[in-house]
CSV table of N, CA and C in Angstrom, one decimal:
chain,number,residue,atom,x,y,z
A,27,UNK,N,80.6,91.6,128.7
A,27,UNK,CA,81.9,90.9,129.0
A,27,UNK,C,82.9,91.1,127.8
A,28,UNK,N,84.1,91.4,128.1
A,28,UNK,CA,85.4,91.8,127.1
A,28,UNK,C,85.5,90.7,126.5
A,29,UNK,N,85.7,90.3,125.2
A,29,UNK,CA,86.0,89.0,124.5
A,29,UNK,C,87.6,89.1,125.1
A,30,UNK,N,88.2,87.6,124.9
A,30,UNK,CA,89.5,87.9,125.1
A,30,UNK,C,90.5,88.1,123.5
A,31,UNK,N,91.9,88.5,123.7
A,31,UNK,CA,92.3,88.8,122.3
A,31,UNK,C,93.1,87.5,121.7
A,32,UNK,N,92.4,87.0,120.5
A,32,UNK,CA,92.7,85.7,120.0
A,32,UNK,C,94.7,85.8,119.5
A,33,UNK,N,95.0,86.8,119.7
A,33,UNK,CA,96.0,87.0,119.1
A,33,UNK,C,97.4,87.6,120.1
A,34,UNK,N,96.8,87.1,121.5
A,34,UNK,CA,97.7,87.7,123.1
A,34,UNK,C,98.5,86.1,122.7
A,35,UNK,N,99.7,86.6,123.2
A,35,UNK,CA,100.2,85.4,123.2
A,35,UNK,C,100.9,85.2,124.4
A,36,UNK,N,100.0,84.0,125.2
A,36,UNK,CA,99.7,84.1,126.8
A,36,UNK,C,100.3,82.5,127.2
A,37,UNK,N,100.0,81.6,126.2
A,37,UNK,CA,100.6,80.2,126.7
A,37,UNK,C,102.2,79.8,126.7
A,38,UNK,N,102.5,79.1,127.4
A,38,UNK,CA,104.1,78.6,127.2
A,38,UNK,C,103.7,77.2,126.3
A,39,UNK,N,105.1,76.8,125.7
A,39,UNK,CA,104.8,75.6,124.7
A,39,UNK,C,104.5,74.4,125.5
A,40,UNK,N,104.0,74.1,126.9
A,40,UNK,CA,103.6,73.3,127.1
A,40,UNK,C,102.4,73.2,127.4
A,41,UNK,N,101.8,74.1,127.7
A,41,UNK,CA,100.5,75.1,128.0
A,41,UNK,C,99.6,74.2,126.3
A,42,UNK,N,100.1,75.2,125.1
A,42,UNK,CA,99.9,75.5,124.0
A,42,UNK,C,99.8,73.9,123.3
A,43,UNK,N,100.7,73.2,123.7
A,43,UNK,CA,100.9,71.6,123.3
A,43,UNK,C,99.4,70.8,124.2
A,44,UNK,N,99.4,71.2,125.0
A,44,UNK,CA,98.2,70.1,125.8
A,44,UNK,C,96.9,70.8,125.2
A,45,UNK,N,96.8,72.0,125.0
A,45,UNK,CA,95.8,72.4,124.3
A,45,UNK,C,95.2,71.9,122.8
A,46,UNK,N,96.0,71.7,122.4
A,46,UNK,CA,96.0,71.6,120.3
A,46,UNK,C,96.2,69.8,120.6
A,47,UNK,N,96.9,69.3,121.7
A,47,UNK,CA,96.9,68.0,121.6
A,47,UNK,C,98.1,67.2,120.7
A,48,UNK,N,99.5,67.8,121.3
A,48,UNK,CA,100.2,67.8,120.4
A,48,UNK,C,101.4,67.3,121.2
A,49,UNK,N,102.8,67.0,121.3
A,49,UNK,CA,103.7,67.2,122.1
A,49,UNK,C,104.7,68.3,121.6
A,50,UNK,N,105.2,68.8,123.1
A,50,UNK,CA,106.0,70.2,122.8
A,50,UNK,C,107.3,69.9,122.0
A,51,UNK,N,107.4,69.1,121.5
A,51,UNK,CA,108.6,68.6,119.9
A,51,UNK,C,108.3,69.2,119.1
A,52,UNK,N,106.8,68.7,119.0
A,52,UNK,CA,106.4,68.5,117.8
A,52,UNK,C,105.4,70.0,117.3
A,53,UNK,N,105.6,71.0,118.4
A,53,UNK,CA,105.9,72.5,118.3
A,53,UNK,C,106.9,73.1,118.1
A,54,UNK,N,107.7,72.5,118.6
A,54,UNK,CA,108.9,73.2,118.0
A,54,UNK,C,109.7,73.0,116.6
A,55,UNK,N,108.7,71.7,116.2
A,55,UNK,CA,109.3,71.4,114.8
A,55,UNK,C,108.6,72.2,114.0
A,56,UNK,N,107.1,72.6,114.0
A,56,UNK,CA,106.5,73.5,113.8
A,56,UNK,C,106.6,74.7,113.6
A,57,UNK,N,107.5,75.2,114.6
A,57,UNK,CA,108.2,76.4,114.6
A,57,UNK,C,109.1,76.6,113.3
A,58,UNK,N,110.1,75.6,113.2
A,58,UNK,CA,111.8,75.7,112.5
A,58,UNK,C,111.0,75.9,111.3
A,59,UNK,N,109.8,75.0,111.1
A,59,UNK,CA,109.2,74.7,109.4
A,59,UNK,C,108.6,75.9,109.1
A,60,UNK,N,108.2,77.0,110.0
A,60,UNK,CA,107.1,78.1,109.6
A,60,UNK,C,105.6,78.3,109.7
A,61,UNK,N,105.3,76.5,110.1
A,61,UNK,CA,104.4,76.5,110.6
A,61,UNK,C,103.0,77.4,111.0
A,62,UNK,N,103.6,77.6,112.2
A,62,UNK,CA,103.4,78.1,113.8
A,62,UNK,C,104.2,78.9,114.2
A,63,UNK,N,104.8,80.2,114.0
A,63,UNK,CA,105.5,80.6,114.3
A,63,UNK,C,104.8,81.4,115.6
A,64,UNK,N,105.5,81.3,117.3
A,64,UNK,CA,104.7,82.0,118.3
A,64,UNK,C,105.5,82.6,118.5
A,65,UNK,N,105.6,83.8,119.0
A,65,UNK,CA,106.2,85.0,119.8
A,65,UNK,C,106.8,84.9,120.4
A,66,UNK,N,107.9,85.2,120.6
A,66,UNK,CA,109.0,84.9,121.8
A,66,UNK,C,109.4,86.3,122.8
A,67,UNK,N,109.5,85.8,124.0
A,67,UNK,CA,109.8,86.8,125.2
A,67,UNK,C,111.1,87.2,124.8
A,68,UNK,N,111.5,88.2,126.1
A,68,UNK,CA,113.1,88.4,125.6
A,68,UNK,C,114.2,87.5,126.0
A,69,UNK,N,114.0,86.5,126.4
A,69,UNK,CA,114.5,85.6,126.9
A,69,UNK,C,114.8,84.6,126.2
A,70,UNK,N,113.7,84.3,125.0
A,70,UNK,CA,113.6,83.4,123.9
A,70,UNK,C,112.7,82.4,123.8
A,71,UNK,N,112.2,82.5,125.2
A,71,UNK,CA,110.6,81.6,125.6
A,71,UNK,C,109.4,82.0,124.8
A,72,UNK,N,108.7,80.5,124.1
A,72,UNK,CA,107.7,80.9,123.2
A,72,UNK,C,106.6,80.8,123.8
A,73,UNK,N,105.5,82.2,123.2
A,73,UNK,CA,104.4,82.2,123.7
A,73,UNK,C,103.2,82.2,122.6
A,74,UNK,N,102.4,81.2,122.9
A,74,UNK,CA,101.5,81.2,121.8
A,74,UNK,C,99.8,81.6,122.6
A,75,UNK,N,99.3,81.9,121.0
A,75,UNK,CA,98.1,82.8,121.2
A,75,UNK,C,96.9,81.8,121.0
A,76,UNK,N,95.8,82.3,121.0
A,76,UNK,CA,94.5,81.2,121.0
A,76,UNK,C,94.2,81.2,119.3
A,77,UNK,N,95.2,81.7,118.7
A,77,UNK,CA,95.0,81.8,117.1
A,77,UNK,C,95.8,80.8,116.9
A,78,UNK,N,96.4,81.0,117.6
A,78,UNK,CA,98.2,79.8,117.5
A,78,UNK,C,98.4,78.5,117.3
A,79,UNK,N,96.8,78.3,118.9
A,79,UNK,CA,96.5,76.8,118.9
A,79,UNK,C,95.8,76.1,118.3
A,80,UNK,N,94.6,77.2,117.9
A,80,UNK,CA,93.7,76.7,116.7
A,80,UNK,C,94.0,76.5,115.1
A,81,UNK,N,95.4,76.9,115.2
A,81,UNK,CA,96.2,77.0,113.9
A,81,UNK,C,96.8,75.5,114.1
A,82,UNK,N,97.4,75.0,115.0
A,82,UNK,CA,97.9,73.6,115.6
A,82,UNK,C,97.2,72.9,115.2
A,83,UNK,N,95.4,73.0,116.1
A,83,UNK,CA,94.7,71.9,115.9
A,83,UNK,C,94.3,71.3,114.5
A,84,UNK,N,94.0,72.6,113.5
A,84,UNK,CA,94.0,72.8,112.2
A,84,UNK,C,94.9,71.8,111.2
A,85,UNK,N,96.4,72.2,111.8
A,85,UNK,CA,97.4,71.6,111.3
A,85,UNK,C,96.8,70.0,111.4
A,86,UNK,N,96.8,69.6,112.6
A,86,UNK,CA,96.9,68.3,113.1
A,86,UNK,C,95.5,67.2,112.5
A,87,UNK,N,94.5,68.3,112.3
A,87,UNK,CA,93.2,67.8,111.3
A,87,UNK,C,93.5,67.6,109.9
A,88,UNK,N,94.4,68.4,109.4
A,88,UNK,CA,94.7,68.3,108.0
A,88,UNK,C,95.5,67.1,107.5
A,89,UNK,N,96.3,66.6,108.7
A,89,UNK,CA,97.6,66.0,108.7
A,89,UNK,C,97.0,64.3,108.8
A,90,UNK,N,96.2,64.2,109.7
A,90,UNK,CA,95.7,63.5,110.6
A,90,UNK,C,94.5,62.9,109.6
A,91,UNK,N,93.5,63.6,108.9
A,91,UNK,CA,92.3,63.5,108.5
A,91,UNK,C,92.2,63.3,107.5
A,92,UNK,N,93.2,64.1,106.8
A,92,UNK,CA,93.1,64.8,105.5
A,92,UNK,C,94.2,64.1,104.8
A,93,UNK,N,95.2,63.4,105.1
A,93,UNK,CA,96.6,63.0,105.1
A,93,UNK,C,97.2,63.9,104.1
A,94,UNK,N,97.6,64.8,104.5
A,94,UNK,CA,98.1,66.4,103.9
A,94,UNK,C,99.5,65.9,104.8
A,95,UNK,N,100.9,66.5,103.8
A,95,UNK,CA,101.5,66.7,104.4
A,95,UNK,C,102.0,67.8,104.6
A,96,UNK,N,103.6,67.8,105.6
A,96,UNK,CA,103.7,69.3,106.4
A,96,UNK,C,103.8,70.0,105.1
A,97,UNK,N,104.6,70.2,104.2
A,97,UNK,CA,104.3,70.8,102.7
A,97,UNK,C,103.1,71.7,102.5
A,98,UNK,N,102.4,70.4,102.3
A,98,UNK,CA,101.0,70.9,101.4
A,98,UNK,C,100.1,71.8,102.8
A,99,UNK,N,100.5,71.3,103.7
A,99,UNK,CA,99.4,72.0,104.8
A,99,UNK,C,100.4,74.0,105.0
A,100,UNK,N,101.8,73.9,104.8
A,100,UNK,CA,102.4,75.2,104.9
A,100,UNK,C,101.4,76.1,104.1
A,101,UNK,N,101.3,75.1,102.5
A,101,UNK,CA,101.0,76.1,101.0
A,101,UNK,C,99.8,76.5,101.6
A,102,UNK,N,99.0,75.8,102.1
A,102,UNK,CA,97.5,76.0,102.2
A,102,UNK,C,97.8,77.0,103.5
A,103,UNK,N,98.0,77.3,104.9
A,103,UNK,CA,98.0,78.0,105.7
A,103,UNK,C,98.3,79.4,104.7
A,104,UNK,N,99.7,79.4,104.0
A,104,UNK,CA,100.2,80.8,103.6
A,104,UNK,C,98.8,81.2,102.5
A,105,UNK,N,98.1,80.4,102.1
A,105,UNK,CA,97.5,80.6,100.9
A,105,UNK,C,95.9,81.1,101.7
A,106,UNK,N,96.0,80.9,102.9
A,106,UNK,CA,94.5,81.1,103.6
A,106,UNK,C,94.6,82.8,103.9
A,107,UNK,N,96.1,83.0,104.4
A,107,UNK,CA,96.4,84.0,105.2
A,107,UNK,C,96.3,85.0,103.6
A,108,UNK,N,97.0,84.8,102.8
A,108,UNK,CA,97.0,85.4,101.6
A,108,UNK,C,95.2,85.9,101.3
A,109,UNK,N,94.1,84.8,101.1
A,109,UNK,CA,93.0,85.3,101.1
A,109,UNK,C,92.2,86.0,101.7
A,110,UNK,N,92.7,86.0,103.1
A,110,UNK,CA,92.0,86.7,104.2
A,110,UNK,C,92.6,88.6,104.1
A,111,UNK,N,94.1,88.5,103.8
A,111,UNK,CA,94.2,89.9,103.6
A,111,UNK,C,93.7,90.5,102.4
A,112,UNK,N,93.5,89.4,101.2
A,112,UNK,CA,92.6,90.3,100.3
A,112,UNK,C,91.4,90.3,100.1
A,113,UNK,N,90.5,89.7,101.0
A,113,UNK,CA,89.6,90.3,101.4
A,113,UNK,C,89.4,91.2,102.6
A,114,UNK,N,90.4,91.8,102.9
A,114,UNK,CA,90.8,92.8,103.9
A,114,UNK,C,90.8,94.2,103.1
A,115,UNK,N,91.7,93.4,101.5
A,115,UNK,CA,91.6,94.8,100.9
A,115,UNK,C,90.3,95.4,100.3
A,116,UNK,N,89.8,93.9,99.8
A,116,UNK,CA,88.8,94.5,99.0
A,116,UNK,C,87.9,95.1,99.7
A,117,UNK,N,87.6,94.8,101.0
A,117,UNK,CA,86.8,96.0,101.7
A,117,UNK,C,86.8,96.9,102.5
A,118,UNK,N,88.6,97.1,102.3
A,118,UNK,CA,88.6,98.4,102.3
A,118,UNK,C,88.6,99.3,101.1
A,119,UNK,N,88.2,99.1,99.9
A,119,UNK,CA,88.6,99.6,98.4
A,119,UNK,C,87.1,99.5,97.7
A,120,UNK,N,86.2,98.8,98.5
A,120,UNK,CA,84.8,98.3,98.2
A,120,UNK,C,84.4,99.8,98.1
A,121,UNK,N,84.4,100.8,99.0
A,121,UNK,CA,83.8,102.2,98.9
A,121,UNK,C,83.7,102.7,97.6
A,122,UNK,N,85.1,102.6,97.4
A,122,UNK,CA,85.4,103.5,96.5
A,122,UNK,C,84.8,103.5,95.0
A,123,UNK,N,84.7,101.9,95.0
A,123,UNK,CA,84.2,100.9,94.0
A,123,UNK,C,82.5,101.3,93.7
A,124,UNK,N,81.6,102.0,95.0
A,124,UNK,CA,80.7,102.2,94.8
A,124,UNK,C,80.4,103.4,93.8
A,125,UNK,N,79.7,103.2,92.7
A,125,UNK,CA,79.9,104.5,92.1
A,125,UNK,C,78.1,104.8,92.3
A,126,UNK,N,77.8,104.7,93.2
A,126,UNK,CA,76.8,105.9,93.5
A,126,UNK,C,77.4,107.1,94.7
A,127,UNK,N,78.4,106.6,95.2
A,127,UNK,CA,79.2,107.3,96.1
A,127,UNK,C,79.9,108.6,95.8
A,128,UNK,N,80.4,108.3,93.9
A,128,UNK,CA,81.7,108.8,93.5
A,128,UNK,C,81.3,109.4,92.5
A,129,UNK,N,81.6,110.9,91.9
A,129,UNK,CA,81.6,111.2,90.4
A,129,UNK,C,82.8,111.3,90.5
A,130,UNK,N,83.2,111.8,88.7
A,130,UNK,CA,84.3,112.5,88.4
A,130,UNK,C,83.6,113.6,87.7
A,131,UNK,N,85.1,114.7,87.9
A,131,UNK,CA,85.0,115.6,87.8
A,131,UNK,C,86.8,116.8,87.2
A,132,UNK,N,86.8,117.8,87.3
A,132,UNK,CA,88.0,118.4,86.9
A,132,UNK,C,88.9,119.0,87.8
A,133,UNK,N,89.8,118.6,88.2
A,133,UNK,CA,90.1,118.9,89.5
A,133,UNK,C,91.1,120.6,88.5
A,134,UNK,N,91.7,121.5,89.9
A,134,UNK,CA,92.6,122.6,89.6
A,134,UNK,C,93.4,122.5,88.2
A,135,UNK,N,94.1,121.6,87.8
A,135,UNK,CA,94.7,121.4,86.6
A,135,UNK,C,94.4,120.5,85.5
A,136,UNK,N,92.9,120.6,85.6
A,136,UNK,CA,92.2,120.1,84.5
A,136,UNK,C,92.0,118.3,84.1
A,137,UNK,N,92.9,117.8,85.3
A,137,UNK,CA,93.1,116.5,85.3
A,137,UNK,C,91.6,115.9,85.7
A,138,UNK,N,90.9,114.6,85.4
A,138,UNK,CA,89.9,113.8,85.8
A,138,UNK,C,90.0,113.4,87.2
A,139,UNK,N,89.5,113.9,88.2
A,139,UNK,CA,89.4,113.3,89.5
A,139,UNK,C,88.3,112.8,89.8
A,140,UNK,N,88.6,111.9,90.7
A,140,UNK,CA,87.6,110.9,91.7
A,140,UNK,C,86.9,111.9,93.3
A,141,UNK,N,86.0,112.7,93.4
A,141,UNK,CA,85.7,112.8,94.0
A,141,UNK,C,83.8,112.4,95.1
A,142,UNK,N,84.0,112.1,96.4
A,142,UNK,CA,83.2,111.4,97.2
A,142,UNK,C,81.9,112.6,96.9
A,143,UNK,N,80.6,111.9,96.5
A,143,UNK,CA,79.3,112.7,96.1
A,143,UNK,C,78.9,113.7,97.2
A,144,UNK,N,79.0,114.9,97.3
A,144,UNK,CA,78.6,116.0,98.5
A,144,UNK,C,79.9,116.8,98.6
A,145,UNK,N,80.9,116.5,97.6
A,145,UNK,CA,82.4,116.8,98.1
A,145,UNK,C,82.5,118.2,97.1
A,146,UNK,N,83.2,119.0,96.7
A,146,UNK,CA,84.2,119.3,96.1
A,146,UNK,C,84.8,119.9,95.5
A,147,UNK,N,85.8,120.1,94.4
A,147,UNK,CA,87.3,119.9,94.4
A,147,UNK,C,87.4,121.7,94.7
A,148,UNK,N,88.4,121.4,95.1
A,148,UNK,CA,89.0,122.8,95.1
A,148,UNK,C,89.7,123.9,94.1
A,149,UNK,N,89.1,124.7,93.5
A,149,UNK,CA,89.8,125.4,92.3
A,149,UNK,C,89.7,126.7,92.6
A,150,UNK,N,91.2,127.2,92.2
A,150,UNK,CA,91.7,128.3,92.3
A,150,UNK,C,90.5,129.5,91.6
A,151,UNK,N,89.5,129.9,91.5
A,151,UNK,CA,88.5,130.5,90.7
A,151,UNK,C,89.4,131.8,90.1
A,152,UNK,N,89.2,132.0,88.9
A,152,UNK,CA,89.5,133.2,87.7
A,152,UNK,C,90.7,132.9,87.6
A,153,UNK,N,91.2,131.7,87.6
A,153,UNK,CA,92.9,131.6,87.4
A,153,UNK,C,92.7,130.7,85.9
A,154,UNK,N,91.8,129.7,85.9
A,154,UNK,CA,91.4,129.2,84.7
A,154,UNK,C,91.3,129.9,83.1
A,155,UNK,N,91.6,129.1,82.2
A,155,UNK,CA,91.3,129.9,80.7
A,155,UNK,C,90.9,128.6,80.2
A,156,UNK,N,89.8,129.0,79.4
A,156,UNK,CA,89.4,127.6,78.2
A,156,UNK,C,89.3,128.5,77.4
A,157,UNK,N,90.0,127.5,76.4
A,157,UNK,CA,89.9,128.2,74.8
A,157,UNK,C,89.6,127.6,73.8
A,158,UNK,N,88.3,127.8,73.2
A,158,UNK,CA,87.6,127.2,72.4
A,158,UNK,C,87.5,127.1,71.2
A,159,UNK,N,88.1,127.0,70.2
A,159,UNK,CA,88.5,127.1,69.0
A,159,UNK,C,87.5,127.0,67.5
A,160,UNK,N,86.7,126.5,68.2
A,160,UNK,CA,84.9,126.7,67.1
A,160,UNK,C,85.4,125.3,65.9
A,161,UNK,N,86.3,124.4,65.9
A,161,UNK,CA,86.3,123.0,65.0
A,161,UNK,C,84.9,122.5,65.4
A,162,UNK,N,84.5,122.2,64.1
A,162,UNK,CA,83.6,121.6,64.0
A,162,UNK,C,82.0,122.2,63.8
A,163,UNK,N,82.4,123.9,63.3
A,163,UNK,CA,81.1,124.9,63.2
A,163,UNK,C,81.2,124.7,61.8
């Protein structure tokens, strides 16, 4: 069975409000603050996603439980979203990081490259000169 996509944005704000447990105001005040920001049709009707509402409910735990206000709960959302993409980077950057993966090596113009183990580099052959000057005989 197809999961559905947490990130369709399928509800209308009244839909979205009974879900998270909220009233449709107090989504739209949500909205103006940055909150919650949900996707709008072309018409300007907002449509929120199952990431959207769970981000609501979230809000409303923090607010409600935690006595966080809308403030401190913005910092913390932007500061979640911030950690989530860098651990988005780091694993995509994690490979590279492996150095049983990676030597270096000399690439065409003598510069230090990073290349992937089984790989490599491409050099112009007999175009090269090294000149060795005997310092140090």
């Amino acid at each position: 069975m197809e999961q559905p996509d947490v990130d369709e944005p399928v509800f209308l704000i009244s839909a979205a409000a009974e879900l998270a447990g909220m009233h449709a105001q107090t989504l739209r005040q949500y909205d103006r603050l940055g909150l919650v920001v949900p996707r709008r049709r072309p018409g300007g009707g907002r449509r929120y996603s199952l990431r959207d509402v769970a981000t609501l409910r979230e809000i409303q735990r923090m607010s409600q439980d935690e006595g966080i206000n809308l403030a401190g709960i913005k910092r913390i959302l932007h500061l979640s979203h911030e950690v989530q993409r860098l651990e988005r980077e780091v694993e995509r950057l994690r490979p590279r990081a492996d150095t049983g993966s990676r030597i270096f090596t000399t690439g065409p113009t003598g510069n230090v490259v990073i290349v992937e183990r089984g790989r490599r580099v491409r050099r112009d052959e007999g175009r090269a000169v090294v000149v060795w000057t005997g310092i140090g005989e």
